[in-house]
């Protein structure tokens, strides 16, 4: 399908708060910081934003503090604001819906804002979500992903040392990133000797819980040159929702996430990408656990099933590899404020495509892919952005 | 803006479960019933649905049972499903996002499904949401809307008898509707003598809490004739989010909802409607309380501020009036399962536009308007559908 620039979507502004334990900021204060900074980055005022999409997973009881909170934070009164929630893939799905509204010609300039506060409240919500209704209580996110990781390691002979290399790589990248939750390198030995959370995952195999917000300004592509010199376009996106009972479904082989494969296929088709290894320059992927990144390599088509371990061992996903994965530090080191994560990935990709990523800059970054995974691996969203000449 | 049919959005299928105390159906079972019936109504199979939008306000802790639940219910695995949440305006906002994706050319056929289970669980979620963070606890939805209703009645000299006429009208309409929660007429005296919940609202001035689900199938307009003879098009939509602190904001006059006015303006502009009284044939509006419908007449532009009481007294909004409001019975009598309500309004409008509404049929129904209000009146979504020759 050939589309004119008026039907295309450009990203003209991005921003991200420092991720971490933001005890000094409320959810609303993080929204103010991310929202105004994204507008500033685009060279617009908040008044120029015609509509907004808010990605937040658990802003309050039953979604009780969502769109109105953003309206008050940015004084966006009287304008359309939609809350999107799709488990940990909330942020990229909010982006996807905002982009559709721009592509439909409904709005010229819109905002996507992802925000989540996980640290300064009692354990509930996300953590309790982890209790799978069909399994015993105690089946938290680490416990659920560990089931697949164990099956994968048994099948392909992968050991914990290979998983640890993902943590080492992503912490090394995060150490170069002033906005990352953790900016500390870790060694393979530290990862392997850390306390076990759910075998094979030790503490350093798991991403942290984090506070943070990120925002992006989307614009009709034919108007983008008014705001910024470089043109960064949405090339394709995909979203796939699988069964909520993967661990009871006999067709699930526990070796990866069919949601990722399906979402990537949709995005590749829209972007006209046949060979991601050759046509995608770098990826921000959902490394909620070290093993998750390894299966992501495979499920996204960067190597064959079972070869993800080799992919990390050969350094192909390193910052200096042929396809850097998580130059930002990933969920592992940048942190994972649920609804903000997907928008933070967009922030990283745009920053890389502009060549503004500083010490963690990917060489010759022309096309970047964001991959966001949610639920018990049952939801995946993929967004591909590219720099146009 | 002139658009080709390929850029327009048609509604080719609608469905609605019986609303009420659906103790014999789970949330998922209601999804199955509404989703499959909407496909059947459109003459398609669930496999033809390329993407879905789920409107649900409080499906579980922090949104924990949303898109995956729908994927499992309808076996829609591997396809995009987005959850939208926007307080009580959740259903129409889900519709609005689905329509944008079709208008953008991303999908040919999509589903919008709204579902909510309010009756068979302990009081929490919605009811607790009513506790306004800036006021004392106990400020439930009736309490908050009563503040405005009292101010309105004081300003314009409206009495409870006028409010009661809304209940009488909507119960009379609901009595003609086999899917309504309450199918019983009430008299003005019954309404006036009912127990007071929050003055001026007695029991019959308040909508009930209800279980239910509704669905709609949207299609690219140029393909719609494959599926159904009549062509029902989306004419316009609007969404407006105001401040979450209307009761503390000195610019709020307590006499109506600026969110409704702003959303209606957006929708009228898109639909090219200058005079709603002449150009809109009937409305399904958010009558969470009797007074709310009276201010809706005004905020939507069907009469001047302060003349809403006269509008109902003169019978203009009756089923036989010049602009019937809530021929379905409204939230008051049809019920209000939060996320389902907006989609149920779309169901009613399409049913009326097709001339299939039976005993409650509006005469010469060519253009219908749905109005959905959320939060403490701070969120409003308006959708206008029309029958094309």
XYZ file of C-alpha atoms in Angstrom, chain A residues 5-357:
353
model
C 3.048 11.785 3.574
C -0.287 13.216 4.776
C -1.289 9.691 5.783
C 1.996 8.935 7.501
C 2.911 9.547 11.106
C 6.089 11.267 12.283
C 7.522 11.451 15.793
C 8.635 15.044 16.375
C 9.250 15.068 20.113
C 10.227 12.659 22.866
C 11.081 12.830 26.535
C 11.689 10.649 29.537
C 12.026 11.349 33.244
C 14.826 9.829 35.241
C 13.659 6.286 35.994
C 14.089 4.957 39.502
C 12.650 5.445 42.977
C 11.057 8.823 42.339
C 9.849 9.372 45.881
C 9.957 13.136 45.365
C 7.503 13.073 42.466
C 3.845 12.100 42.336
C 2.380 10.337 39.285
C 1.046 13.722 38.198
C 4.391 15.480 38.666
C 6.078 12.868 36.468
C 3.343 13.493 33.862
C 4.078 17.238 33.989
C 7.819 16.669 33.549
C 7.521 14.178 30.688
C 4.678 15.958 28.898
C 6.175 19.435 28.916
C 9.647 18.157 27.981
C 8.267 16.272 24.966
C 6.489 19.435 23.787
C 9.676 21.436 24.273
C 11.609 18.823 22.313
C 9.092 19.151 19.454
C 9.152 22.933 19.612
C 5.460 23.177 20.423
C 3.414 24.231 23.430
C 1.035 21.941 25.288
C -1.782 24.008 23.735
C -0.782 22.680 20.304
C -1.540 19.103 21.378
C -4.975 18.265 19.985
C -5.463 14.905 21.679
C -3.587 12.573 24.007
C -3.269 8.899 24.793
C -2.267 7.876 28.288
C -0.613 4.512 28.896
C -0.867 3.520 32.533
C -1.449 0.050 33.938
C -2.487 0.573 37.512
C -3.031 4.253 38.319
C -5.499 3.558 41.118
C -8.383 1.281 42.001
C -9.924 0.067 38.771
C -8.355 2.823 36.711
C -9.670 5.567 38.947
C -6.936 8.107 38.348
C -6.256 8.085 34.661
C -7.282 10.553 31.925
C -8.517 13.210 34.357
C -5.149 13.099 36.140
C -3.361 13.883 32.872
C -5.871 16.623 32.025
C -5.140 18.303 35.349
C -1.382 17.721 35.133
C -0.971 19.404 31.752
C -4.052 21.677 31.880
C -5.278 19.953 28.704
C -8.906 20.666 29.521
C -11.633 20.057 26.993
C -9.458 17.903 24.783
C -9.665 14.174 24.032
C -7.575 11.939 26.289
C -7.870 8.160 26.062
C -6.407 5.696 28.541
C -5.063 2.495 27.013
C -4.165 -0.495 29.196
C -2.658 -3.697 27.880
C -0.645 -5.205 30.746
C 3.093 -4.492 30.378
C 2.556 -3.665 26.671
C 0.435 -0.653 27.648
C 2.878 2.019 26.435
C 3.417 0.787 22.890
C -0.295 0.057 22.448
C -1.111 3.626 23.516
C 1.392 4.794 20.848
C -0.269 2.529 18.278
C -3.722 4.004 18.944
C -2.447 7.580 18.851
C -0.736 6.888 15.540
C -3.944 5.469 14.036
C -5.855 8.651 14.914
C -3.192 10.792 13.212
C -3.081 8.474 10.176
C -6.892 8.738 9.957
C -6.541 12.516 9.617
C -8.437 13.191 12.848
C -5.628 15.191 14.442
C -2.415 16.876 13.295
C -0.469 16.763 16.564
C -1.058 14.360 19.458
C 0.739 13.204 22.591
C 1.379 9.746 23.946
C 2.314 9.672 27.599
C 3.183 6.609 29.652
C 3.464 6.879 33.425
C 3.591 4.531 36.380
C 4.360 4.765 40.068
C 5.429 1.419 41.532
C 7.808 2.196 44.378
C 6.116 4.370 46.968
C 3.064 2.349 47.801
C 2.206 -0.908 49.450
C 2.649 -4.102 47.471
C -0.515 -4.553 45.446
C -1.698 -4.231 41.882
C 1.122 -5.401 39.677
C 2.522 -7.806 42.202
C -0.901 -9.228 42.974
C -1.621 -9.464 39.257
C 1.134 -12.034 39.122
C -1.031 -14.486 40.994
C -2.309 -16.630 38.161
C -5.963 -17.538 38.671
C -5.423 -21.091 37.436
C -2.345 -21.837 39.468
C -1.548 -21.628 43.135
C -0.958 -18.281 44.741
C 2.683 -17.287 44.709
C 2.912 -17.606 40.941
C 4.447 -14.191 40.464
C 5.932 -12.836 37.237
C 9.368 -14.379 37.975
C 7.689 -17.701 38.768
C 5.662 -17.728 35.568
C 8.517 -16.748 33.250
C 10.789 -19.230 35.045
C 8.555 -22.109 33.900
C 9.281 -21.247 30.275
C 12.937 -20.471 30.930
C 13.476 -23.893 32.514
C 11.800 -25.672 29.624
C 13.886 -23.662 27.156
C 17.142 -24.379 28.981
C 16.316 -28.075 29.207
C 15.459 -28.267 25.511
C 18.420 -26.332 24.129
C 21.029 -26.993 26.804
C 21.311 -23.303 27.709
C 22.879 -22.585 31.103
C 22.553 -19.737 33.574
C 25.895 -18.312 32.428
C 24.366 -17.521 29.029
C 21.392 -15.815 30.660
C 23.803 -13.830 32.825
C 25.429 -12.358 29.725
C 22.185 -10.491 29.010
C 22.319 -8.879 32.451
C 25.992 -7.983 32.005
C 25.308 -6.420 28.579
C 22.239 -4.462 29.619
C 23.824 -3.181 32.829
C 26.858 -2.091 30.801
C 24.566 -0.160 28.449
C 22.573 1.276 31.347
C 25.802 2.462 32.964
C 26.159 4.808 29.971
C 22.617 6.150 30.383
C 22.024 9.043 32.806
C 18.277 8.294 32.982
C 18.549 4.583 33.811
C 17.312 3.256 37.165
C 20.585 1.334 37.638
C 23.759 2.824 36.206
C 26.081 0.174 37.566
C 27.919 -2.516 35.657
C 27.629 -6.074 36.919
C 29.920 -9.034 36.279
C 28.862 -12.481 35.197
C 29.967 -13.831 38.572
C 27.844 -11.279 40.442
C 24.806 -12.255 38.389
C 25.384 -15.979 38.929
C 25.979 -15.651 42.674
C 22.988 -13.409 43.383
C 20.091 -14.691 45.465
C 17.725 -16.935 43.508
C 14.250 -15.426 43.015
C 12.713 -18.229 40.928
C 15.149 -20.685 39.365
C 16.856 -20.036 36.935
C 16.375 -16.364 37.745
C 18.571 -14.767 40.367
C 18.101 -11.165 41.468
C 20.129 -9.823 38.532
C 18.124 -11.865 36.017
C 15.010 -9.840 36.937
C 14.111 -6.290 35.993
C 13.339 -3.974 38.889
C 10.064 -2.230 39.794
C 10.477 1.411 38.960
C 8.773 4.822 38.859
C 8.905 6.830 35.665
C 7.158 8.577 32.798
C 7.926 9.114 29.125
C 6.178 10.985 26.343
C 6.188 11.323 22.573
C 4.670 13.878 20.226
C 3.250 12.468 16.996
C 2.488 14.591 13.985
C 1.116 14.223 10.478
C 4.254 13.549 8.461
C 3.588 16.264 5.871
C 3.662 18.870 8.667
C 6.701 17.488 10.537
C 9.281 19.688 8.804
C 7.710 22.732 10.485
C 8.912 21.401 13.807
C 12.128 19.462 13.286
C 14.779 18.992 10.637
C 15.028 15.218 10.755
C 12.028 13.125 9.685
C 11.373 10.066 11.829
C 8.434 8.023 10.573
C 6.372 5.161 11.923
C 7.194 2.325 9.536
C 4.904 -0.348 10.964
C 3.282 -1.691 14.097
C 1.652 -4.869 15.329
C -0.225 -6.098 18.368
C -1.083 -9.703 19.177
C -3.056 -11.075 22.115
C -2.831 -14.812 22.775
C -4.493 -17.013 25.363
C -4.408 -16.068 29.013
C -3.781 -19.697 29.876
C -0.520 -20.462 28.059
C 0.643 -22.702 30.856
C -2.419 -24.896 30.541
C -2.627 -24.844 26.740
C -1.156 -28.059 25.247
C -0.155 -26.237 22.038
C 2.208 -23.947 23.969
C 5.734 -25.388 23.879
C 7.150 -23.092 26.600
C 10.048 -22.189 24.292
C 9.074 -18.631 23.450
C 6.192 -16.246 22.912
C 3.902 -16.703 19.895
C 2.507 -13.228 20.684
C 5.874 -11.688 19.804
C 6.107 -13.604 16.524
C 2.566 -12.590 15.526
C 3.038 -8.918 16.421
C 6.378 -8.798 14.605
C 4.867 -10.356 11.487
C 2.199 -7.637 11.417
C 4.789 -4.892 11.871
C 7.254 -6.326 9.322
C 4.483 -6.649 6.755
C 3.398 -3.046 7.270
C 7.004 -1.837 7.136
C 7.878 -3.996 4.128
C 10.663 -5.703 6.037
C 11.635 -9.176 4.823
C 14.843 -9.782 6.725
C 15.005 -8.024 10.080
C 18.689 -8.858 10.564
C 19.545 -6.820 7.488
C 16.799 -4.211 7.642
C 16.548 -3.374 11.355
C 19.570 -1.639 12.869
C 18.793 -1.983 16.574
C 16.032 -3.028 18.971
C 14.617 -2.050 22.320
C 13.021 -5.254 23.579
C 11.147 -6.455 26.634
C 13.837 -8.008 28.837
C 11.689 -8.399 31.952
C 14.016 -11.338 32.648
C 17.352 -12.176 31.060
C 15.915 -15.265 29.382
C 13.093 -13.167 27.880
C 15.617 -11.203 25.800
C 17.130 -14.448 24.491
C 13.781 -15.748 23.277
C 12.966 -12.287 21.899
C 15.943 -12.581 19.492
C 14.327 -15.721 18.115
C 10.658 -14.736 18.245
C 11.427 -11.452 16.452
C 13.240 -13.360 13.695
C 16.831 -12.292 14.343
C 17.936 -15.911 14.699
C 16.399 -19.379 14.674
C 14.606 -20.903 17.675
C 17.216 -22.250 20.055
C 20.002 -20.009 18.723
C 19.309 -17.042 20.991
C 21.995 -18.169 23.423
C 24.588 -18.144 20.643
C 23.309 -14.709 19.569
C 24.214 -13.137 22.918
C 27.377 -15.206 23.376
C 28.762 -14.040 20.040
C 28.132 -10.442 21.064
C 25.783 -9.799 18.177
C 23.299 -7.935 20.430
C 26.010 -5.890 22.165
C 26.197 -2.136 21.655
C 28.998 -2.811 19.158
C 27.340 -5.902 17.644
C 25.633 -6.089 14.270
C 22.147 -5.666 15.842
C 22.394 -3.958 19.236
C 19.567 -4.912 21.592
C 18.597 -2.591 24.422
C 21.246 0.091 23.978
C 19.256 2.001 26.645
C 19.971 -0.664 29.253
C 16.557 -2.276 28.755
C 13.990 -3.012 31.429
C 16.822 -4.773 33.268
C 18.838 -1.640 33.922
C 16.717 1.312 32.747
C 13.816 -0.014 34.859
C 10.211 -0.990 34.223
C 7.431 1.402 35.254
C 4.797 -0.665 33.466
C 2.769 1.833 31.427
C 5.808 4.045 30.800
C 8.096 1.336 29.434
C 6.723 1.175 25.886
C 6.838 4.965 25.494
C 10.353 4.972 26.980
C 11.338 2.549 24.197
C 9.986 5.038 21.620
C 12.039 7.757 23.365
C 15.179 5.630 23.071
C 14.619 4.731 19.438
C 13.992 8.328 18.394
C 17.035 9.488 20.388
C 19.187 6.862 18.651
C 17.767 7.649 15.189
C 18.635 11.321 15.753
C 22.189 10.353 16.729
C 21.711 11.980 20.127
C 22.320 8.948 22.357
